[in-house]
CSV table of C-alpha atoms in Angstrom, one decimal:
chain,number,residue,atom,x,y,z
A,649,UNK,CA,-0.2,0.4,-0.1
A,650,UNK,CA,0.7,4.1,-0.4
A,651,UNK,CA,-0.5,6.4,1.9
A,652,UNK,CA,-1.1,9.7,0.5
A,653,UNK,CA,0.5,11.1,3.8
A,654,UNK,CA,-2.7,12.8,4.6
A,655,UNK,CA,-5.1,11.4,7.5
A,656,UNK,CA,-8.4,12.4,9.3
A,657,UNK,CA,-7.2,14.2,12.4
A,658,UNK,CA,-11.4,13.4,13.4
A,659,UNK,CA,-13.0,10.1,14.1
A,660,UNK,CA,-16.4,10.5,13.0
A,661,UNK,CA,-16.9,11.4,9.3
A,662,UNK,CA,-19.9,13.2,8.1
A,663,UNK,CA,-21.0,11.7,4.2
A,664,UNK,CA,-24.1,12.0,1.9
A,665,UNK,CA,-25.1,10.5,-1.8
A,666,UNK,CA,-25.3,14.1,-3.3
A,667,UNK,CA,-26.7,12.8,-6.4
A,668,UNK,CA,-27.7,9.6,-7.5
A,669,UNK,CA,-26.8,7.3,-11.2
A,670,UNK,CA,-29.2,7.9,-13.8
A,671,UNK,CA,-30.2,5.5,-15.6
A,672,UNK,CA,-28.7,2.2,-14.0
A,673,UNK,CA,-31.4,-0.1,-12.5
A,674,UNK,CA,-29.6,1.0,-8.8
A,675,UNK,CA,-32.9,2.5,-6.7
A,676,UNK,CA,-31.4,5.4,-4.3
A,677,UNK,CA,-32.4,3.5,-1.4
A,678,UNK,CA,-29.7,0.7,-3.1
A,679,UNK,CA,-27.2,3.5,-3.6
A,680,UNK,CA,-27.3,4.7,0.3
A,681,UNK,CA,-27.2,1.0,2.0
A,682,UNK,CA,-24.1,0.2,-0.4
A,683,UNK,CA,-22.5,3.4,0.6
A,684,UNK,CA,-22.6,2.9,4.0
A,685,UNK,CA,-21.7,-0.7,3.4
A,686,UNK,CA,-18.7,0.9,1.5
A,687,UNK,CA,-18.3,2.8,4.4
A,688,UNK,CA,-18.5,0.1,7.2
A,689,UNK,CA,-16.4,-2.0,5.9
A,690,UNK,CA,-13.2,0.7,7.3
A,691,UNK,CA,-15.3,1.7,9.6
A,692,UNK,CA,-15.3,-2.1,11.3
A,693,UNK,CA,-11.2,-2.3,10.8
A,694,UNK,CA,-10.6,0.9,12.4
A,695,UNK,CA,-12.1,3.6,15.5
A,696,UNK,CA,-13.5,5.7,12.9
A,697,UNK,CA,-17.3,6.1,13.0
A,698,UNK,CA,-19.7,7.5,9.7
A,699,UNK,CA,-22.8,9.3,10.0
A,700,UNK,CA,-25.1,10.4,7.5
A,701,UNK,CA,-26.5,13.8,7.3
A,702,UNK,CA,-29.0,15.5,5.8
A,703,UNK,CA,-28.7,18.1,2.9
A,704,UNK,CA,-30.0,20.6,5.3
A,705,UNK,CA,-27.4,20.4,7.5
A,706,UNK,CA,-25.6,23.6,8.6
A,707,UNK,CA,-22.4,22.3,6.2
A,708,UNK,CA,-21.2,20.2,3.8
A,709,UNK,CA,-20.4,16.2,5.3
A,710,UNK,CA,-16.6,15.6,5.2
A,711,UNK,CA,-17.5,12.9,2.0
A,712,UNK,CA,-19.8,14.0,-0.2
A,713,UNK,CA,-21.1,11.2,-3.2
A,714,UNK,CA,-21.5,12.1,-6.7
A,715,UNK,CA,-22.5,10.7,-9.9
A,716,UNK,CA,-21.2,12.4,-12.5
A,717,UNK,CA,-20.7,12.7,-16.9
A,718,UNK,CA,-17.8,14.0,-18.6
A,719,UNK,CA,-16.2,17.4,-17.4
A,720,UNK,CA,-17.7,18.3,-13.9
A,721,UNK,CA,-15.9,21.0,-12.4
A,722,UNK,CA,-12.5,20.0,-11.2
A,723,UNK,CA,-9.6,18.1,-12.7
A,724,UNK,CA,-10.2,15.0,-13.8
A,725,UNK,CA,-13.3,14.7,-16.3
A,726,UNK,CA,-14.9,11.4,-16.9
A,727,UNK,CA,-14.3,9.5,-20.4
A,728,UNK,CA,-17.6,8.0,-20.7
A,729,UNK,CA,-18.1,4.4,-20.3
A,730,UNK,CA,-15.0,1.9,-19.3
A,731,UNK,CA,-11.5,3.5,-18.8
A,732,UNK,CA,-12.2,5.6,-15.6
A,733,UNK,CA,-14.5,4.8,-13.0
A,734,UNK,CA,-14.1,7.0,-10.9
A,735,UNK,CA,-12.0,9.1,-8.4
A,736,UNK,CA,-11.9,10.4,-4.5
A,737,UNK,CA,-10.1,13.1,-2.9
A,738,UNK,CA,-7.6,12.7,0.0
A,739,UNK,CA,-8.2,13.9,3.9
A,740,UNK,CA,-7.2,17.6,4.3
A,741,UNK,CA,-8.8,21.2,4.9
A,742,UNK,CA,-10.3,21.9,1.4
A,743,UNK,CA,-14.0,22.1,1.0
A,744,UNK,CA,-13.2,19.2,-1.7
A,745,UNK,CA,-10.8,16.3,0.7
A,746,UNK,CA,-12.5,13.5,1.2
A,747,UNK,CA,-14.8,14.1,-2.1
A,748,UNK,CA,-16.1,10.9,-3.8
A,749,UNK,CA,-17.7,11.0,-7.4
A,750,UNK,CA,-18.5,8.0,-10.0
A,751,UNK,CA,-18.6,8.4,-13.6
A,752,UNK,CA,-22.3,8.7,-14.3
A,753,UNK,CA,-21.8,6.8,-18.2
A,754,UNK,CA,-21.0,3.7,-16.4
A,755,UNK,CA,-23.1,0.7,-16.0
A,756,UNK,CA,-23.5,0.4,-12.3
A,757,UNK,CA,-25.1,-2.7,-10.6
A,758,UNK,CA,-25.4,-4.7,-7.7
A,759,UNK,CA,-24.9,-8.8,-6.8
A,760,UNK,CA,-24.9,-9.3,-10.7
A,761,UNK,CA,-24.3,-12.7,-11.3
A,762,UNK,CA,-24.3,-12.1,-15.5
A,763,UNK,CA,-20.6,-10.0,-14.5
A,764,UNK,CA,-22.2,-7.6,-16.7
A,765,UNK,CA,-21.6,-3.4,-15.4
A,766,UNK,CA,-20.0,-2.2,-12.8
A,767,UNK,CA,-20.0,-3.8,-9.2
A,768,UNK,CA,-20.5,-0.4,-6.9
A,769,UNK,CA,-19.8,-1.5,-3.6
A,770,UNK,CA,-16.6,-2.4,-4.9
A,771,UNK,CA,-16.1,0.2,-6.1
A,772,UNK,CA,-16.9,2.7,-3.2
A,773,UNK,CA,-14.9,0.4,-1.1
A,774,UNK,CA,-11.6,1.7,-2.9
A,775,UNK,CA,-13.0,5.1,-3.2
A,776,UNK,CA,-13.2,5.3,0.1
A,777,UNK,CA,-9.9,4.1,1.0
A,778,UNK,CA,-8.7,6.7,-0.8
A,779,UNK,CA,-11.3,9.3,0.7
A,780,UNK,CA,-9.7,8.1,4.0
A,781,UNK,CA,-5.8,8.3,2.7
A,782,UNK,CA,-4.8,4.6,1.0
A,783,UNK,CA,-2.9,5.2,-2.3
A,784,UNK,CA,-2.8,2.0,-4.4
A,785,UNK,CA,-1.8,-0.8,-3.5
A,786,UNK,CA,0.3,-3.5,-6.1
A,787,UNK,CA,-0.6,-6.4,-3.3
A,788,UNK,CA,-2.9,-9.1,-5.4
A,789,UNK,CA,-6.0,-9.2,-3.3
A,790,UNK,CA,-5.9,-5.0,-2.0
A,791,UNK,CA,-9.5,-3.5,-2.7
A,792,UNK,CA,-6.7,-0.5,-3.1
A,793,UNK,CA,-5.4,-2.5,-6.9
A,794,UNK,CA,-5.5,-0.2,-9.5
A,795,UNK,CA,-7.6,-1.9,-12.0
A,796,UNK,CA,-11.4,-2.7,-11.6
A,797,UNK,CA,-11.2,-6.1,-10.2
A,798,UNK,CA,-15.0,-7.2,-10.4
A,799,UNK,CA,-17.4,-8.2,-7.7
A,800,UNK,CA,-16.4,-9.0,-4.3
A,801,UNK,CA,-19.3,-10.5,-2.8
A,802,UNK,CA,-21.9,-9.9,-0.2
A,803,UNK,CA,-20.9,-6.1,1.2
A,804,UNK,CA,-23.1,-7.1,5.3
A,805,UNK,CA,-20.0,-10.1,5.3
A,806,UNK,CA,-17.4,-8.1,3.0
A,807,UNK,CA,-13.8,-8.1,4.9
A,808,UNK,CA,-10.7,-5.8,4.1
A,809,UNK,CA,-7.0,-8.3,2.7
A,810,UNK,CA,-4.3,-7.9,5.7
A,811,UNK,CA,-2.5,-5.3,3.3
A,812,UNK,CA,-5.6,-3.2,3.1
A,813,UNK,CA,-6.2,-4.0,7.2
A,814,UNK,CA,-2.9,-2.8,7.5
A,815,UNK,CA,-2.7,0.0,5.6
A,816,UNK,CA,-5.7,1.7,7.4
A,817,UNK,CA,-3.7,0.7,10.4
A,818,UNK,CA,-0.5,2.8,9.7
A,819,UNK,CA,-3.0,5.7,9.4
A,820,UNK,CA,-5.9,5.6,12.1
A,821,UNK,CA,-3.7,2.9,14.9
A,822,UNK,CA,-5.7,-0.3,15.4
A,823,UNK,CA,-9.7,-0.6,16.1
A,824,UNK,CA,-9.6,-0.8,19.7
A,825,UNK,CA,-11.9,-4.3,21.4
A,826,UNK,CA,-13.8,-3.5,23.8
A,827,UNK,CA,-16.2,-6.8,25.6
A,828,UNK,CA,-18.8,-5.0,24.3
A,829,UNK,CA,-18.0,-5.9,20.8
A,830,UNK,CA,-19.4,-8.3,18.8
A,831,UNK,CA,-18.2,-9.6,16.2
A,832,UNK,CA,-20.1,-8.4,13.6
A,833,UNK,CA,-18.4,-10.8,11.0
A,834,UNK,CA,-16.6,-13.5,10.7
A,835,UNK,CA,-13.6,-13.5,13.4
A,836,UNK,CA,-10.2,-12.5,11.9
A,837,UNK,CA,-7.4,-14.6,11.2
A,838,UNK,CA,-5.3,-15.6,14.3
A,839,UNK,CA,-2.9,-13.3,14.5
A,840,UNK,CA,0.8,-13.9,14.7
A,841,UNK,CA,2.7,-14.2,17.6
A,842,UNK,CA,4.5,-11.0,19.0
A,843,UNK,CA,8.3,-10.5,18.0
A,844,UNK,CA,8.5,-8.9,21.5
A,845,UNK,CA,7.9,-10.5,25.0
A,846,UNK,CA,4.4,-9.1,25.6
A,847,UNK,CA,5.9,-8.4,28.1
A,848,UNK,CA,8.5,-5.5,27.0
A,849,UNK,CA,7.8,-2.2,27.5
A,850,UNK,CA,6.8,-0.6,24.0
A,851,UNK,CA,9.9,0.8,22.1
A,852,UNK,CA,10.4,3.9,21.4
A,853,UNK,CA,10.7,4.9,17.7
A,854,UNK,CA,14.2,5.6,16.3
A,855,UNK,CA,13.9,9.4,14.8
A,856,UNK,CA,14.8,8.2,10.7
A,857,UNK,CA,17.0,12.3,10.8
A,858,UNK,CA,19.3,10.1,13.4
A,859,UNK,CA,20.7,8.3,10.5
A,860,UNK,CA,23.1,5.8,11.6
A,861,UNK,CA,20.9,3.0,10.0
A,862,UNK,CA,22.0,-0.3,10.1
A,863,UNK,CA,21.7,-1.6,6.4
A,864,UNK,CA,20.4,0.7,3.4
A,865,UNK,CA,19.2,-1.0,-0.1
A,866,UNK,CA,17.6,-0.9,-3.6
A,867,UNK,CA,15.0,-3.4,-3.2
A,868,UNK,CA,12.6,-3.2,-6.5
A,869,UNK,CA,13.1,0.2,-6.8
A,870,UNK,CA,12.2,1.3,-3.7
A,871,UNK,CA,15.0,2.4,-0.9
A,872,UNK,CA,14.8,0.1,2.6
A,873,UNK,CA,16.4,1.6,5.6
A,874,UNK,CA,17.2,-0.4,8.5
A,875,UNK,CA,17.5,0.8,12.2
A,876,UNK,CA,17.2,-2.2,15.0
A,877,UNK,CA,13.5,-4.0,14.3
A,878,UNK,CA,12.6,-1.2,12.1
A,879,UNK,CA,12.7,-0.1,8.2
A,880,UNK,CA,12.0,3.1,6.5
A,881,UNK,CA,11.0,2.6,2.9
A,882,UNK,CA,11.4,5.1,-0.3
A,883,UNK,CA,9.4,5.4,-2.8
A,884,UNK,CA,10.7,5.7,-6.4
A,885,UNK,CA,9.5,8.9,-6.7
A,886,UNK,CA,11.2,10.1,-3.7
A,887,UNK,CA,8.3,10.2,-1.1
A,888,UNK,CA,8.5,8.3,2.3
A,889,UNK,CA,5.9,4.9,2.2
A,890,UNK,CA,5.3,6.8,5.9
A,891,UNK,CA,6.8,8.9,8.4
A,892,UNK,CA,6.6,5.8,10.9
A,893,UNK,CA,8.4,3.1,10.3
A,894,UNK,CA,6.9,0.1,9.9
A,895,UNK,CA,7.9,-3.2,12.1
A,896,UNK,CA,10.9,-6.0,10.3
A,897,UNK,CA,9.3,-9.2,11.1
A,898,UNK,CA,5.7,-8.3,10.7
A,899,UNK,CA,6.7,-7.7,6.9
A,900,UNK,CA,10.2,-10.1,6.3
A,901,UNK,CA,8.0,-13.1,6.8
A,902,UNK,CA,10.2,-15.8,8.0
A,903,UNK,CA,12.9,-13.7,9.6
A,904,UNK,CA,13.7,-15.3,13.2
A,905,UNK,CA,12.5,-13.1,15.4
A,906,UNK,CA,15.7,-13.4,17.4
A,907,UNK,CA,17.1,-11.7,14.6
A,908,UNK,CA,16.9,-7.9,16.0
A,909,UNK,CA,19.1,-6.0,14.0
A,910,UNK,CA,19.9,-6.1,9.5
A,911,UNK,CA,23.7,-5.5,9.5
A,912,UNK,CA,23.9,-4.8,6.1
A,913,UNK,CA,21.1,-5.9,2.9
A,914,UNK,CA,20.8,-6.0,-1.1
A,915,UNK,CA,18.9,-7.2,-3.5
A,916,UNK,CA,21.0,-9.5,-6.0
A,917,UNK,CA,21.7,-9.5,-9.8
A,918,UNK,CA,20.3,-11.3,-12.1
A,919,UNK,CA,17.4,-13.1,-9.6
A,920,UNK,CA,16.0,-10.6,-7.9
A,921,UNK,CA,16.5,-11.9,-4.3
A,922,UNK,CA,16.7,-10.0,-1.1
A,923,UNK,CA,19.2,-11.1,0.8
A,924,UNK,CA,19.6,-9.9,4.7
A,925,UNK,CA,22.3,-10.3,7.1
A,926,UNK,CA,23.3,-10.2,10.5
A,927,UNK,CA,26.1,-11.6,12.6
A,928,UNK,CA,28.3,-14.3,10.7
A,929,UNK,CA,24.4,-15.2,9.1
A,930,UNK,CA,22.4,-14.3,6.0
A,931,UNK,CA,19.1,-14.9,5.1
A,932,UNK,CA,17.6,-15.2,1.4
A,933,UNK,CA,13.9,-13.6,0.2
A,934,UNK,CA,12.4,-14.2,-3.0
A,935,UNK,CA,8.5,-12.5,-1.3
A,936,UNK,CA,9.3,-14.7,1.7
A,937,UNK,CA,11.5,-16.5,3.5
A,938,UNK,CA,13.4,-19.0,1.5
A,939,UNK,CA,15.2,-22.4,1.6
A,940,UNK,CA,13.8,-21.2,5.4
A,941,UNK,CA,17.7,-21.8,7.7
A,942,UNK,CA,19.8,-19.2,8.3
A,943,UNK,CA,23.8,-19.3,5.9
A,944,UNK,CA,27.2,-19.2,6.9
A,945,UNK,CA,28.9,-16.2,5.1
A,946,UNK,CA,31.6,-18.5,4.6
A,947,UNK,CA,29.4,-19.7,1.8
A,948,UNK,CA,29.9,-15.8,0.2
A,949,UNK,CA,33.6,-16.4,0.4
A,950,UNK,CA,34.4,-14.7,4.6
A,951,UNK,CA,36.2,-16.2,6.9
A,952,UNK,CA,34.7,-17.8,9.7
A,953,UNK,CA,32.9,-15.5,12.1
A,954,UNK,CA,33.6,-12.9,9.9
A,955,UNK,CA,30.5,-10.7,9.8
A,956,UNK,CA,29.7,-7.4,7.5
A,957,UNK,CA,29.1,-4.0,7.5
A,958,UNK,CA,27.6,-3.6,3.8
A,959,UNK,CA,27.0,-5.5,0.6
A,960,UNK,CA,25.7,-4.7,-2.8
A,961,UNK,CA,25.9,-6.4,-6.0
A,962,UNK,CA,27.7,-3.7,-8.6
A,963,UNK,CA,25.2,-3.8,-12.0
A,964,UNK,CA,28.9,-3.1,-14.0
A,965,UNK,CA,30.0,-6.2,-13.3
A,966,UNK,CA,27.3,-8.0,-11.7
A,967,UNK,CA,29.6,-9.2,-8.8
A,968,UNK,CA,28.6,-9.0,-5.0
A,969,UNK,CA,30.9,-7.1,-2.1
A,970,UNK,CA,31.3,-8.0,0.5
A,971,UNK,CA,32.6,-5.0,2.8
A,972,UNK,CA,34.1,-5.3,6.3
A,973,UNK,CA,35.9,-2.1,8.0
A,974,UNK,CA,38.7,-1.7,5.8
A,975,UNK,CA,39.0,-4.8,3.3
A,976,UNK,CA,36.2,-6.0,0.8
A,977,UNK,CA,35.6,-9.7,-0.5
A,978,UNK,CA,33.7,-10.3,-3.8
A,979,UNK,CA,31.5,-13.0,-5.5
A,980,UNK,CA,31.3,-14.2,-8.4
A,981,UNK,CA,27.2,-14.2,-9.2
A,982,UNK,CA,27.1,-15.8,-12.7
A,983,UNK,CA,29.9,-18.6,-11.4
A,984,UNK,CA,28.4,-18.8,-8.3
A,985,UNK,CA,31.9,-19.0,-6.4
A,986,UNK,CA,33.9,-16.1,-4.3
A,987,UNK,CA,36.6,-14.6,-6.3
A,988,UNK,CA,40.0,-15.5,-5.4
A,989,UNK,CA,42.5,-12.9,-4.9
A,990,UNK,CA,40.7,-11.7,-1.8
A,991,UNK,CA,39.7,-10.2,0.9
A,992,UNK,CA,41.4,-6.3,-1.4
A,993,UNK,CA,41.6,-3.0,0.9
A,994,UNK,CA,38.8,-0.6,0.3
A,995,UNK,CA,40.9,2.1,-1.0
A,996,UNK,CA,40.0,1.2,-4.6
A,997,UNK,CA,37.0,2.8,-4.0
A,998,UNK,CA,38.9,6.2,-3.8
A,999,UNK,CA,37.1,8.5,-1.0
A,1000,UNK,CA,35.0,5.4,0.3
A,1001,UNK,CA,34.4,5.9,4.4
A,1002,UNK,CA,35.7,2.4,6.6
A,1003,UNK,CA,32.9,0.6,7.5
A,1004,UNK,CA,30.2,1.9,6.2
A,1005,UNK,CA,26.6,1.3,7.7
A,1006,UNK,CA,25.9,-0.3,3.9
A,1007,UNK,CA,26.1,0.8,0.8
A,1008,UNK,CA,23.5,0.5,-2.4
A,1009,UNK,CA,22.9,1.2,-6.4
A,1010,UNK,CA,20.6,4.4,-6.7
A,1011,UNK,CA,17.3,3.2,-10.1
A,1012,UNK,CA,20.3,6.0,-12.1
A,1013,UNK,CA,23.0,3.3,-11.5
A,1014,UNK,CA,25.2,5.3,-8.8
A,1015,UNK,CA,26.5,3.6,-5.9
A,1016,UNK,CA,25.7,5.2,-2.8
A,1017,UNK,CA,27.9,4.9,0.7
A,1018,UNK,CA,26.2,6.1,3.7
A,1019,UNK,CA,27.5,6.1,6.7
A,1020,UNK,CA,26.4,7.9,10.5
A,1021,UNK,CA,24.1,11.0,8.6
A,1022,UNK,CA,26.7,10.8,5.1
A,1023,UNK,CA,26.6,9.6,1.8
A,1024,UNK,CA,29.3,9.3,-0.7
A,1025,UNK,CA,28.2,9.0,-4.2
A,1026,UNK,CA,29.7,7.4,-7.0
A,1027,UNK,CA,29.3,8.4,-10.8
A,1028,UNK,CA,28.0,5.0,-12.7
A,1029,UNK,CA,30.9,2.9,-13.6
A,1030,UNK,CA,32.9,5.2,-11.2
A,1031,UNK,CA,35.1,4.3,-8.6
A,1032,UNK,CA,35.7,7.5,-7.1
A,1033,UNK,CA,33.7,9.8,-5.3
A,1034,UNK,CA,32.4,12.3,-6.0
A,1035,UNK,CA,34.3,15.7,-5.7
A,1036,UNK,CA,31.9,17.2,-3.4
A,1037,UNK,CA,31.4,14.5,-1.0
A,1038,UNK,CA,30.6,13.5,1.4
A,1039,UNK,CA,27.0,15.1,1.5
A,1040,UNK,CA,24.4,15.1,4.2
A,1041,UNK,CA,21.8,12.3,3.9
A,1042,UNK,CA,18.5,13.6,5.1
A,1043,UNK,CA,17.5,16.6,2.7
A,1044,UNK,CA,18.1,13.9,-0.3
A,1045,UNK,CA,16.6,10.7,0.8
A,1046,UNK,CA,14.9,11.0,4.2
A,1047,UNK,CA,12.8,14.5,3.9
A,1048,UNK,CA,15.0,15.9,7.7
A,1049,UNK,CA,16.7,19.0,7.4
A,1050,UNK,CA,20.6,18.4,7.0
A,1051,UNK,CA,22.4,18.7,10.4
A,1052,UNK,CA,23.7,22.2,11.0
A,1053,UNK,CA,27.0,21.6,12.7
A,1054,UNK,CA,29.0,18.0,12.8
A,1055,UNK,CA,32.1,17.0,10.5
A,1056,UNK,CA,32.0,17.6,6.8
A,1057,UNK,CA,34.9,17.3,4.4
A,1058,UNK,CA,36.9,20.0,3.9
A,1059,UNK,CA,35.7,21.5,0.5
A,1060,UNK,CA,38.3,21.7,-1.4
A,1061,UNK,CA,39.8,25.6,-2.1
A,1062,UNK,CA,37.3,27.4,-4.7
A,1063,UNK,CA,39.3,27.9,-8.0
A,1064,UNK,CA,39.9,32.5,-7.8
B,1214,UNK,CA,9.2,-12.2,-30.9
B,1215,UNK,CA,6.1,-9.8,-29.2
B,1216,UNK,CA,4.2,-7.7,-32.3
B,1217,UNK,CA,6.0,-4.0,-32.2
B,1218,UNK,CA,3.1,-1.2,-30.4
B,1219,UNK,CA,1.4,0.2,-32.6
B,1220,UNK,CA,3.0,4.5,-33.0
B,1221,UNK,CA,-0.8,4.4,-31.3
B,1222,UNK,CA,-0.2,2.5,-28.7
B,1223,UNK,CA,3.5,4.0,-27.7
B,1224,UNK,CA,0.9,7.3,-27.9
B,1225,UNK,CA,-1.1,5.7,-25.8
B,1226,UNK,CA,1.1,4.2,-23.4
B,1227,UNK,CA,3.4,7.9,-23.0
B,1228,UNK,CA,0.0,9.7,-22.1
B,1229,UNK,CA,-1.1,6.5,-19.6
B,1230,UNK,CA,2.1,6.6,-17.5
B,1231,UNK,CA,1.8,10.3,-17.3
B,1232,UNK,CA,-1.2,10.5,-15.9
B,1233,UNK,CA,-0.5,7.9,-13.9
B,1234,UNK,CA,2.7,8.8,-12.5
B,1235,UNK,CA,4.8,6.6,-13.9
B,1236,UNK,CA,6.7,9.1,-15.8
B,1237,UNK,CA,6.6,13.1,-15.0
B,1238,UNK,CA,4.7,15.4,-16.9
B,1239,UNK,CA,6.0,16.9,-20.6
B,1240,UNK,CA,7.7,20.0,-19.3
B,1241,UNK,CA,6.9,22.1,-22.2
B,1242,UNK,CA,9.8,25.6,-21.9
B,1243,UNK,CA,11.9,22.5,-21.7
B,1244,UNK,CA,11.1,20.5,-24.6
B,1245,UNK,CA,13.1,17.8,-23.2
B,1246,UNK,CA,12.9,14.7,-25.1
B,1247,UNK,CA,11.7,10.9,-22.9
B,1248,UNK,CA,14.4,9.2,-22.3
B,1249,UNK,CA,14.0,5.4,-24.5
B,1250,UNK,CA,15.7,4.7,-20.7
B,1251,UNK,CA,13.2,6.7,-18.9
B,1252,UNK,CA,9.9,4.9,-20.8
B,1253,UNK,CA,11.6,1.5,-20.4
B,1254,UNK,CA,11.9,2.5,-16.6
B,1255,UNK,CA,8.4,3.9,-16.4
B,1256,UNK,CA,7.2,0.9,-18.3
B,1257,UNK,CA,9.2,-1.5,-15.3
B,1258,UNK,CA,7.5,0.2,-12.4
B,1259,UNK,CA,4.1,0.4,-14.2
B,1260,UNK,CA,4.6,-3.9,-15.0
B,1261,UNK,CA,5.9,-4.6,-11.8
B,1262,UNK,CA,2.3,-2.5,-10.2
B,1263,UNK,CA,0.1,-4.3,-12.1
B,1264,UNK,CA,1.6,-7.5,-11.4
B,1265,UNK,CA,2.4,-8.2,-15.6
B,1266,UNK,CA,6.4,-9.5,-16.5
B,1267,UNK,CA,8.6,-6.6,-15.9
B,1268,UNK,CA,9.2,-6.7,-20.1
B,1269,UNK,CA,10.3,-2.9,-20.0
B,1270,UNK,CA,8.7,-2.9,-23.0
B,1271,UNK,CA,5.0,-2.4,-24.5
B,1272,UNK,CA,4.2,-5.8,-25.6
B,1273,UNK,CA,0.5,-6.7,-25.7
B,1274,UNK,CA,-0.5,-7.8,-22.2
B,1275,UNK,CA,0.3,-4.4,-21.0
B,1276,UNK,CA,-0.6,-2.2,-23.7
B,1277,UNK,CA,-3.9,-4.7,-22.6
B,1278,UNK,CA,-3.7,-4.2,-18.8
B,1279,UNK,CA,-3.6,-0.3,-20.0
B,1280,UNK,CA,-6.9,-0.6,-21.4
B,1281,UNK,CA,-9.1,-2.6,-18.1
B,1282,UNK,CA,-11.0,0.5,-16.0
B,1283,UNK,CA,-9.4,1.6,-13.3
B,1284,UNK,CA,-9.2,4.3,-10.5
B,1285,UNK,CA,-8.5,8.1,-12.2
B,1286,UNK,CA,-5.7,8.2,-9.1
B,1287,UNK,CA,-2.3,7.6,-9.9
B,1288,UNK,CA,-0.1,4.5,-8.6
B,1289,UNK,CA,2.9,6.3,-7.9
B,1290,UNK,CA,2.0,9.3,-5.3
B,1291,UNK,CA,2.8,13.6,-6.1
B,1292,UNK,CA,2.9,13.5,-9.4
B,1293,UNK,CA,-1.0,14.3,-10.0
B,1294,UNK,CA,-2.6,17.6,-8.3
B,1295,UNK,CA,-4.9,14.7,-6.2
B,1296,UNK,CA,-2.4,14.7,-2.8
B,1297,UNK,CA,-2.6,18.0,-0.8
B,1298,UNK,CA,0.6,18.6,-0.5
B,1299,UNK,CA,1.8,20.0,3.5
B,1300,UNK,CA,3.8,23.0,3.5
B,1301,UNK,CA,7.1,22.3,4.5
């Protein structure tokens, strides 16, 4: 899921159907009922409440629902049958925030058996996800996928997928459970055992602006910043998926609970597998943990007991570099064996800091060494750091201010 | 070999990728051409997001997906006006 970065501050949201579909076989009562169920779907997984209001109220409702055609006074005209079906505006102070528009030229249906038309309930649940602050998701079973997926079944029984629940809870927290809650729907699947012993005090969230990450990796175009049992994700657009860190073990399914720190991580070429390193071992993931057991780093050519500071795959030769302190080893992925003649001195990478927090290659092919709050950039194909390195990480990667004090690399004298 | 995308497909592809946030909107003042590499990367991100094989080209499956009914919002946030930007 992606988050829009905006949420409602209040927990009771008002809504009203301002106009109804013309020419579809659905009565106004049916449309209102479907909208009620679509909103209740999100309310059941959070402490949000939705209150329908009449048109005589003193103020406009938070979520005003309209069926409109072609150009309709916002900058997203509809395009007739098919194509774009609906849109909604993210939470905010603006009067249009939260408003949801459906293309009135679609054939809106409810409970259609022959697959004809477009199921209004399914699209309504999706659009209300946007009205609450969720972006599109690539998860196969998410209602927030951008493309119409067909009817989703009985509105009174429909439950959000795990991906959608987690997205909502990132924005609004977990739904409170009270002894008075009667399960109105099928009970949720049992939650996985907590990764932390229940009696441990809640951990304070780390501040990403402190830098000093344990590991940093470019994984499928997104940059992951690992710190203790947490991580942040930076989208290709340069936007953080969420300013709040996500829990390590809830995302990396199968990673043993006793692994508390990821020391290095990288996405391997060409198979795209993701390797997480902790201590003298590594775990390999595709979408889930593969092969289950931890593998020793000796498989990659390191001496027994040795650990790594940084690991990355260099696109120029497809080889994997494993850095520890001032030296590094190299592993030939194509031949599936360590290269002879290693370790070598890290000084080959001119300007690189010893014992980096991690190294990764950006989507544009530049290589970045990270350490503390700074990064050293090596242009694509080069093993010499840019002359203006190091630079502060905050502004470029973390949506943080540049540190005002702190050691800066001496600047080269200006040419007069 | 996959059928070469027609010029119309390519035009649809670029419009579609721009509309849904995979490509930045063109800057008439800068008159920059879309580099083939950027277009390929944008297609790959779209294919990955849609769960398609990442070929980087406008193959028939990708063009068919671009014709599917869908939500108007962009997939890559921040690229379209629907997101309310918080002032720093």
